[in-house]
Amino acid sequence: MNRKIEELKKDFRLNQKERRLMIGQVQKEMQLGLRGKKSSLKMLPAFVCPPTGDEKGTYLAIDFGGTNLRVLAVTLKGNGEIAEPKICSHVIAQKAISGTKDNLCDFIVEKVIEFIKLHQMDISREIEIGLTFSFPMRQKSIASGVLLNWTKGFTTKGMVGKDVVRLIQKTFSKKGFPQIKIKAIANDTVGTLLRGRYSNSSCDMGVILGTGTNAAYIERAFNITKDKALCNKTGLMLINMEWGGFNLVPQTKYDKELDLKSSNPGEQFLEKMVSAHYLGELVSLIVDDFVAAGEFSSAMQFIQTKNCFTTQELSQIIEDKHSALPVTKKILAEKGAVRASQRDCSLLKEIAKIIMQRSADLAATMIAAVIKKGDCCSYREHAVAIDGSLYEKAYGYKENVLRTINSILGRKRKAIVPFVCKDGSGIGVAIAAAIASKS
Ligand code: BGC
């Protein structure tokens, strides 16, 4: 095996001892975050408790914050049942990602109005809506959320520090739809957990492994000592961890380079190692380095590696099973390396595997850390609802996550049961809207 590949494997691999260390660090950072002490985990209360599964009604939901904006009409039937939702999906316009707050609010509101017209909804009455907003927000209630900072390449001006609900509600009124009322706002992880829990009472964690990464779990209110009002309460509260900010995993030189080039240097270290928004770029940086070191054939010098690989392509490369690696060859040719050799292709495949494997390993270790914090001896089963394209679609990813969880849990491997929670982030906020409108 190539020496540089061996080095890469060493730098990106997480052994069992390192995983155990990381679990302890994550749990410590969680405690600090709950106490309001300095921590790389924000641990944000979501002002919603677990659903019973008996919430009922039809709600609209907006799911904003990944690659696509989705508008959904969700009917909760009670008894843990949900009718097949109506869904419209749109790629988020560039001006909503990097323009002004008006661009962003207009974009969201216009897509909702389009949906209402398309489905000929009755606009003479109040329409209750839930908003999934997949960025760090400080909440004071279920119907307010102040944006703390942007992630995943968003840079929209004028929104940080503002209450997102108020901004979007105002835009609905401005556009002549004051009867559309935002009843709840939730992070996508909170939505995913609510969705999972609605139908499965053993579900106590929601995870996103997609464009970005993060998790929510259920905490006892009295442990949230940073909020005096909350910690005097009995009962349970969902916490948005913002785990993408976890910063105690050692960075390789490639991680450092990627961070410096990003729109938010110094932030979201774990997210930059795990999530789909960054994995392709990480591979591109390594490829550049290998080209410069003469590890590839001269054909690879023609490759255009700026934002070169998508996570979908990495997945296809890893899945490329034929010994001639035809899929990998085609992907490289499309990027300018027309005469890439067989060896170039297999080197690239190795690099892609290493990066995807680390992502899955880190995600699994984070999941184990969170579950073990609440149930250190794995006494009972914990279903973990997971949404996001990386987990759902990347070749072999789910299996890798499960393998690492199992190797961490050993004999207790049955204690964590991850499952795909399709559209959980959007459906879940409809459950939040139902809870809010009941209270
Ligand atoms: C955001 C989180 C979000 C995650 C997954 C991260 O960049 O900070 O709030 O849950 O992406 O979408």
Coordinates of C-alpha atoms and ligand atoms in Angstrom, one line a residue:
M1 CA 0.0 0.0 0.0
N2 CA 1.1 3.5 -0.8
R3 CA 3.0 5.2 2.0
K4 CA 1.0 8.4 1.9
I5 CA -2.3 6.4 2.1
E6 CA -0.9 4.6 5.2
E7 CA -0.1 8.0 6.8
L8 CA -3.6 9.2 5.9
K9 CA -5.2 6.2 7.5
K10 CA -3.2 6.7 10.7
D11 CA -4.1 10.4 10.9
F12 CA -7.8 9.9 10.2
R13 CA -8.5 6.7 12.1
L14 CA -10.1 6.7 15.5
N15 CA -9.1 3.7 17.7
Q16 CA -11.1 2.3 20.6
K17 CA -9.1 4.2 23.2
E18 CA -9.6 7.5 21.3
R19 CA -13.3 6.9 21.1
R20 CA -13.5 6.2 24.8
L21 CA -11.6 9.4 25.5
M22 CA -13.9 11.3 23.2
I23 CA -17.0 9.9 24.9
G24 CA -15.8 11.3 28.2
Q25 CA -15.0 14.7 26.7
V26 CA -18.4 15.0 25.0
Q27 CA -20.2 14.2 28.2
K28 CA -18.1 16.7 30.1
E29 CA -18.8 19.4 27.5
M30 CA -22.5 18.5 27.6
Q31 CA -22.6 19.1 31.4
L32 CA -20.7 22.4 31.1
G33 CA -23.1 23.6 28.3
L34 CA -26.1 22.7 30.5
R35 CA -24.6 24.7 33.4
G36 CA -23.9 27.7 31.2
K37 CA -20.1 27.3 31.5
K38 CA -17.7 27.6 28.6
S39 CA -18.2 24.7 26.3
S40 CA -18.0 23.9 22.6
L41 CA -21.5 22.4 22.9
K42 CA -24.2 25.1 23.1
M43 CA -26.8 22.8 24.6
L44 CA -29.8 25.0 23.7
P45 CA -33.2 24.2 25.4
A46 CA -35.9 23.8 22.7
F47 CA -38.9 24.7 24.9
V48 CA -40.7 21.6 23.9
C49 CA -41.2 18.3 25.8
P50 CA -41.6 14.8 24.2
P51 CA -44.9 14.3 22.4
T52 CA -47.4 11.6 23.6
G53 CA -48.2 10.4 20.1
D54 CA -51.8 11.5 20.6
E55 CA -51.4 15.1 19.2
K56 CA -53.8 15.6 16.3
G57 CA -54.6 18.0 13.5
T58 CA -53.3 19.3 10.2
Y59 CA -50.4 21.7 10.2
L60 CA -48.1 23.2 7.6
A61 CA -44.4 22.9 8.1
I62 CA -41.5 24.7 6.5
D63 CA -38.2 22.9 6.6
F64 CA -35.3 25.3 6.0
G65 CA -31.6 25.0 6.5
G66 CA -30.0 22.3 4.4
T67 CA -29.7 22.2 0.6
N68 CA -33.4 22.3 -0.1
L69 CA -36.4 24.1 1.3
R70 CA -39.4 21.9 1.9
V71 CA -43.0 22.8 2.5
L72 CA -45.1 20.1 4.0
A73 CA -48.8 19.6 4.9
V74 CA -48.8 17.1 7.8
T75 CA -51.8 15.4 9.3
L76 CA -51.3 13.9 12.7
K77 CA -53.9 11.2 13.4
G78 CA -53.0 10.4 17.0
N79 CA -52.1 7.0 18.3
G80 CA -48.6 7.5 16.8
E81 CA -49.9 7.6 13.3
I82 CA -49.2 10.3 10.6
A83 CA -50.8 10.4 7.1
E84 CA -48.4 10.5 4.1
P85 CA -47.5 14.2 4.0
K86 CA -47.8 16.4 0.9
I87 CA -44.4 17.8 0.2
C88 CA -42.9 20.4 -2.2
S89 CA -39.2 20.7 -2.4
H90 CA -37.1 23.5 -3.8
V91 CA -33.3 24.1 -4.1
I92 CA -32.5 27.1 -1.9
A93 CA -31.8 30.1 -4.1
Q94 CA -28.3 31.5 -3.8
K95 CA -29.7 34.9 -2.8
A96 CA -31.3 33.4 0.3
I97 CA -27.9 31.9 1.2
S98 CA -25.7 34.9 0.7
G99 CA -28.0 37.9 0.2
T100 CA -30.0 39.9 2.7
K101 CA -32.5 39.0 5.3
D102 CA -35.3 40.2 3.1
N103 CA -34.1 37.9 0.3
L104 CA -34.2 35.0 2.7
C105 CA -37.6 35.8 4.2
D106 CA -39.2 36.5 0.8
F107 CA -37.9 33.2 -0.5
I108 CA -39.4 31.2 2.3
V109 CA -42.7 33.0 2.4
E110 CA -43.2 32.9 -1.4
K111 CA -42.6 29.1 -1.4
V112 CA -45.3 28.7 1.3
I113 CA -47.8 30.8 -0.6
E114 CA -47.1 28.8 -3.7
F115 CA -47.8 25.6 -1.8
I116 CA -51.1 27.0 -0.3
K117 CA -52.3 28.0 -3.8
L118 CA -51.2 24.8 -5.4
H119 CA -53.2 22.8 -2.8
Q120 CA -56.1 25.2 -2.8
M121 CA -56.0 25.6 0.9
D122 CA -58.8 27.5 2.7
I123 CA -57.2 31.0 3.4
S124 CA -60.3 32.4 5.0
R125 CA -59.2 30.8 8.3
E126 CA -56.0 30.8 10.4
I127 CA -53.4 28.5 9.0
E128 CA -51.1 27.1 11.7
I129 CA -47.5 26.5 10.7
G130 CA -44.3 25.1 12.2
L131 CA -40.9 26.3 11.1
T132 CA -37.8 24.1 11.1
F133 CA -34.8 26.4 11.1
S134 CA -31.6 24.3 11.1
F135 CA -29.2 26.7 12.6
P136 CA -28.1 27.6 16.2
M137 CA -30.9 29.6 17.9
R138 CA -31.4 30.8 21.4
Q139 CA -35.1 30.2 22.3
K140 CA -37.1 31.7 25.1
S141 CA -40.3 29.9 24.1
I142 CA -41.4 27.4 21.5
A143 CA -42.5 30.3 19.2
S144 CA -39.3 32.4 19.2
G145 CA -35.7 31.8 18.1
V146 CA -32.9 34.2 17.9
L147 CA -30.2 33.2 15.3
L148 CA -26.8 32.9 17.0
N149 CA -24.6 32.3 14.0
W150 CA -24.7 31.0 10.5
T151 CA -23.3 27.6 9.5
K152 CA -23.0 25.4 6.4
G153 CA -21.8 28.3 4.2
F154 CA -24.8 30.6 4.8
T155 CA -23.8 34.3 5.2
T156 CA -27.2 36.1 4.8
K157 CA -26.8 39.6 6.1
G158 CA -29.0 41.2 8.9
M159 CA -30.3 38.1 10.6
V160 CA -27.8 37.1 13.3
G161 CA -29.2 38.3 16.6
K162 CA -32.8 38.6 15.3
D163 CA -35.9 36.5 16.1
V164 CA -36.5 34.4 13.0
V165 CA -40.1 33.9 13.8
R166 CA -40.8 37.6 14.0
L167 CA -39.0 38.3 10.7
I168 CA -40.9 35.6 8.8
Q169 CA -44.2 36.4 10.4
K170 CA -43.8 40.0 9.4
T171 CA -43.1 38.9 5.8
F172 CA -46.3 36.8 5.7
S173 CA -48.3 39.9 6.8
K174 CA -46.4 42.2 4.3
K175 CA -47.4 39.8 1.5
G176 CA -51.0 39.8 2.5
F177 CA -51.2 36.6 4.5
P178 CA -51.5 37.6 8.2
Q179 CA -53.7 34.6 8.8
I180 CA -50.7 32.3 8.4
K181 CA -49.4 32.0 12.0
I182 CA -46.1 30.5 13.0
K183 CA -46.9 28.4 16.1
A184 CA -43.5 26.8 16.7
I185 CA -39.9 27.0 15.6
A186 CA -37.5 24.1 16.0
N187 CA -34.1 23.0 15.0
D188 CA -34.1 20.0 12.5
T189 CA -32.7 17.7 15.1
V190 CA -35.5 18.6 17.5
G191 CA -38.0 18.0 14.7
T192 CA -36.4 14.6 13.9
L193 CA -36.6 13.5 17.6
L194 CA -40.2 14.7 17.9
R195 CA -41.1 12.7 14.8
G196 CA -39.3 9.6 16.0
R197 CA -40.8 9.8 19.5
Y198 CA -44.4 10.4 18.2
S199 CA -44.5 6.8 17.0
N200 CA -41.9 5.1 19.2
S201 CA -41.7 5.8 22.9
S202 CA -38.2 4.4 23.2
C203 CA -36.8 7.1 20.8
D204 CA -34.9 9.6 22.8
M205 CA -32.5 11.1 20.3
G206 CA -32.7 12.8 16.9
V207 CA -29.7 13.2 14.7
I208 CA -29.0 14.9 11.4
L209 CA -26.3 13.6 9.2
G210 CA -26.7 15.6 6.0
T211 CA -25.4 18.9 4.7
G212 CA -24.7 19.7 8.3
T213 CA -24.7 17.6 11.5
N214 CA -26.2 17.9 14.9
A215 CA -28.3 16.1 17.5
A216 CA -31.1 16.7 20.0
Y217 CA -31.9 14.5 23.0
I218 CA -34.2 14.5 26.0
E219 CA -32.9 16.0 29.3
R220 CA -34.4 16.3 32.7
A221 CA -35.3 20.0 33.2
F222 CA -33.6 20.2 36.6
N223 CA -30.2 19.5 34.9
I224 CA -30.5 22.6 32.8
T225 CA -29.1 24.8 35.6
K226 CA -28.1 27.7 33.3
D227 CA -31.8 28.6 33.1
K228 CA -33.2 29.3 36.6
A229 CA -36.8 29.0 35.5
L230 CA -36.3 25.7 33.8
C231 CA -34.2 24.0 36.4
N232 CA -36.9 24.6 39.0
K233 CA -39.3 22.5 37.0
T234 CA -39.9 18.8 37.0
G235 CA -40.3 17.1 33.7
L236 CA -38.4 16.7 30.4
M237 CA -37.1 19.1 27.8
L238 CA -35.6 18.6 24.4
I239 CA -32.1 20.0 24.0
N240 CA -30.5 21.0 20.7
M241 CA -26.8 20.2 21.4
E242 CA -25.3 21.9 18.3
W243 CA -22.7 19.1 18.3
G244 CA -21.2 20.4 15.1
G245 CA -19.3 22.8 17.3
F246 CA -17.5 20.1 19.3
N247 CA -13.9 21.0 19.1
L248 CA -11.9 18.4 21.0
V249 CA -11.2 16.0 18.1
P250 CA -7.6 16.5 16.9
Q251 CA -7.5 18.2 13.5
T252 CA -5.3 16.9 10.7
K253 CA -3.5 19.5 8.5
Y254 CA -6.3 19.1 5.9
D255 CA -9.0 19.9 8.5
K256 CA -7.1 23.0 9.5
E257 CA -6.7 24.1 5.8
L258 CA -10.5 23.5 5.2
D259 CA -11.4 25.5 8.3
L260 CA -9.3 28.4 7.3
K261 CA -10.9 28.5 3.8
S262 CA -14.4 28.2 5.2
S263 CA -17.0 31.0 5.7
N264 CA -16.8 30.4 9.5
P265 CA -13.2 29.7 10.5
G266 CA -12.6 28.6 14.0
E267 CA -16.2 27.2 14.3
Q268 CA -18.0 24.0 13.7
F269 CA -14.9 21.7 13.9
L270 CA -16.8 18.5 14.2
E271 CA -19.3 19.4 11.5
K272 CA -16.4 20.1 9.1
M273 CA -15.1 16.5 9.7
V274 CA -18.5 14.8 9.5
S275 CA -21.1 16.5 7.3
A276 CA -21.8 16.4 3.5
H277 CA -21.2 20.1 3.0
Y278 CA -17.4 19.5 3.7
L279 CA -16.5 15.9 2.9
G280 CA -16.0 16.5 -0.9
E281 CA -13.8 19.5 -0.2
L282 CA -11.7 17.6 2.3
V283 CA -11.1 14.9 -0.3
S284 CA -10.2 17.6 -2.9
L285 CA -7.6 19.1 -0.5
I286 CA -6.0 15.7 0.0
V287 CA -6.0 15.1 -3.8
D288 CA -4.3 18.5 -4.4
D289 CA -1.7 17.5 -1.8
F290 CA -1.1 14.1 -3.4
V291 CA -0.9 15.7 -6.9
A292 CA 1.7 18.2 -5.6
A293 CA 3.7 15.3 -4.0
G294 CA 3.7 13.4 -7.3
E295 CA 1.7 10.5 -5.9
F296 CA -0.7 10.5 -8.8
S297 CA 0.1 10.2 -12.5
S298 CA 0.5 13.4 -14.5
A299 CA -3.1 13.1 -15.8
M300 CA -4.3 14.1 -12.4
Q301 CA -2.7 17.5 -12.8
F302 CA -5.5 18.6 -15.0
I303 CA -8.1 18.0 -12.3
Q304 CA -10.2 21.0 -11.3
T305 CA -10.4 20.4 -7.5
K306 CA -12.0 23.6 -6.3
N307 CA -15.2 22.3 -4.7
C308 CA -14.5 19.3 -6.8
F309 CA -16.2 16.2 -5.4
T310 CA -19.7 16.0 -4.1
T311 CA -20.6 13.6 -1.3
Q312 CA -22.7 11.8 -3.8
E313 CA -19.7 11.3 -6.0
L314 CA -17.6 10.0 -3.1
S315 CA -20.3 7.5 -2.4
Q316 CA -20.3 6.4 -6.1
I317 CA -16.5 6.1 -6.0
I318 CA -16.7 3.9 -2.9
E319 CA -19.4 1.8 -4.5
D320 CA -17.4 1.3 -7.7
K321 CA -16.9 -2.4 -7.4
H322 CA -15.6 -3.4 -10.9
S323 CA -11.8 -3.9 -10.8
A324 CA -11.4 -1.4 -13.7
L325 CA -13.2 1.3 -11.5
P326 CA -15.2 2.6 -14.5
V327 CA -17.4 5.0 -12.4
T328 CA -14.4 6.6 -10.7
K329 CA -12.7 7.0 -14.1
K330 CA -15.7 8.7 -15.5
I331 CA -16.0 11.1 -12.5
L332 CA -12.3 12.0 -12.9
A333 CA -12.7 12.5 -16.6
E334 CA -15.6 14.9 -16.1
K335 CA -13.3 16.9 -13.8
G336 CA -10.5 17.2 -16.4
A337 CA -8.4 14.2 -15.6
V338 CA -9.2 12.5 -18.8
R339 CA -6.4 9.9 -18.8
A340 CA -6.4 9.0 -15.1
S341 CA -4.8 5.6 -14.6
Q342 CA -6.2 2.6 -12.8
R343 CA -3.8 3.4 -9.9
D344 CA -5.1 7.0 -9.7
C345 CA -8.6 5.7 -9.4
S346 CA -7.8 3.3 -6.7
L347 CA -5.8 5.9 -4.7
L348 CA -8.8 8.2 -4.9
K349 CA -11.1 5.4 -3.8
E350 CA -8.9 4.8 -0.8
I351 CA -9.0 8.5 0.1
A352 CA -12.8 8.7 -0.2
K353 CA -13.1 5.6 2.0
I354 CA -10.9 7.1 4.7
I355 CA -12.8 10.3 4.8
M356 CA -16.3 8.7 4.8
Q357 CA -15.2 6.2 7.5
R358 CA -14.0 8.9 9.8
S359 CA -17.2 10.8 9.4
A360 CA -19.3 7.7 10.3
D361 CA -16.9 6.8 13.2
L362 CA -17.2 10.3 14.7
A363 CA -21.0 10.3 14.3
A364 CA -21.3 6.9 16.0
T365 CA -19.1 8.0 18.8
M366 CA -21.1 11.1 19.4
I367 CA -24.3 9.1 19.4
A368 CA -22.9 6.6 22.0
A369 CA -21.7 9.5 24.2
V370 CA -25.1 11.1 24.3
I371 CA -27.0 7.9 25.0
K372 CA -24.5 6.8 27.6
K373 CA -24.8 10.1 29.4
G374 CA -28.4 9.3 30.2
D375 CA -28.0 5.6 30.6
C376 CA -24.4 4.8 31.4
C377 CA -24.9 1.1 31.8
S378 CA -27.2 0.7 28.7
Y379 CA -30.0 -0.7 30.8
R380 CA -32.6 -0.2 28.2
E381 CA -33.2 0.2 24.4
H382 CA -32.8 3.7 22.9
A383 CA -34.1 4.2 19.4
V384 CA -32.2 7.0 17.6
A385 CA -34.0 8.8 14.8
I386 CA -31.6 9.9 12.0
D387 CA -32.5 12.1 9.1
G388 CA -30.2 13.5 6.3
S389 CA -28.8 12.5 3.0
L390 CA -25.4 11.4 4.2
Y391 CA -26.9 8.7 6.5
E392 CA -29.7 7.8 4.2
K393 CA -27.9 7.6 0.9
A394 CA -24.1 7.4 1.1
Y395 CA -22.9 3.9 0.3
G396 CA -22.1 1.8 3.3
Y397 CA -22.4 4.8 5.7
K398 CA -25.3 3.4 7.9
E399 CA -23.4 0.1 8.2
N400 CA -20.3 1.9 9.3
V401 CA -22.1 3.9 11.9
L402 CA -23.7 0.8 13.3
R403 CA -20.4 -1.1 13.3
T404 CA -18.8 1.6 15.4
I405 CA -21.7 1.8 17.8
N406 CA -21.6 -1.9 18.3
S407 CA -17.9 -2.0 18.9
I408 CA -18.3 0.7 21.5
L409 CA -21.2 -1.0 23.3
G410 CA -19.8 -4.5 23.1
R411 CA -22.2 -6.9 24.9
K412 CA -24.7 -4.2 25.2
R413 CA -24.9 -3.6 21.5
K414 CA -28.7 -3.9 21.4
A415 CA -29.1 -0.7 23.6
I416 CA -28.8 1.7 20.6
V417 CA -31.0 1.2 17.6
P418 CA -30.5 3.8 14.9
F419 CA -33.2 4.1 12.3
V420 CA -33.9 6.3 9.2
C421 CA -36.5 9.0 10.0
K422 CA -37.4 10.2 6.5
D423 CA -38.5 13.8 6.4
G424 CA -38.4 13.7 10.2
S425 CA -37.1 17.3 10.5
G426 CA -40.1 18.7 8.6
I427 CA -42.8 16.4 10.0
G428 CA -41.6 16.9 13.5
V429 CA -42.1 20.6 13.6
A430 CA -45.8 20.0 12.8
I431 CA -45.9 18.0 16.0
A432 CA -44.2 21.0 17.8
A433 CA -47.0 23.2 16.3
A434 CA -49.6 20.8 17.6
I435 CA -48.1 20.8 21.1
A436 CA -47.9 24.7 21.0
S437 CA -51.4 25.2 19.8
K438 CA -52.8 22.9 22.4
S439 CA -51.0 24.7 25.2
Ligands
BGC1 C1 -26.5 23.7 12.4 C2 -27.5 22.9 13.2 C3 -28.3 21.9 12.4 C4 -27.3 21.1 11.6 C5 -28.0 20.1 10.7 C6 -25.6 22.7 11.6 O1 -24.8 23.5 10.7 O2 -25.7 24.5 13.3 O3 -28.4 23.8 13.9 O4 -29.1 21.1 13.2 O5 -26.4 21.9 10.8 O6 -28.8 20.7 9.8

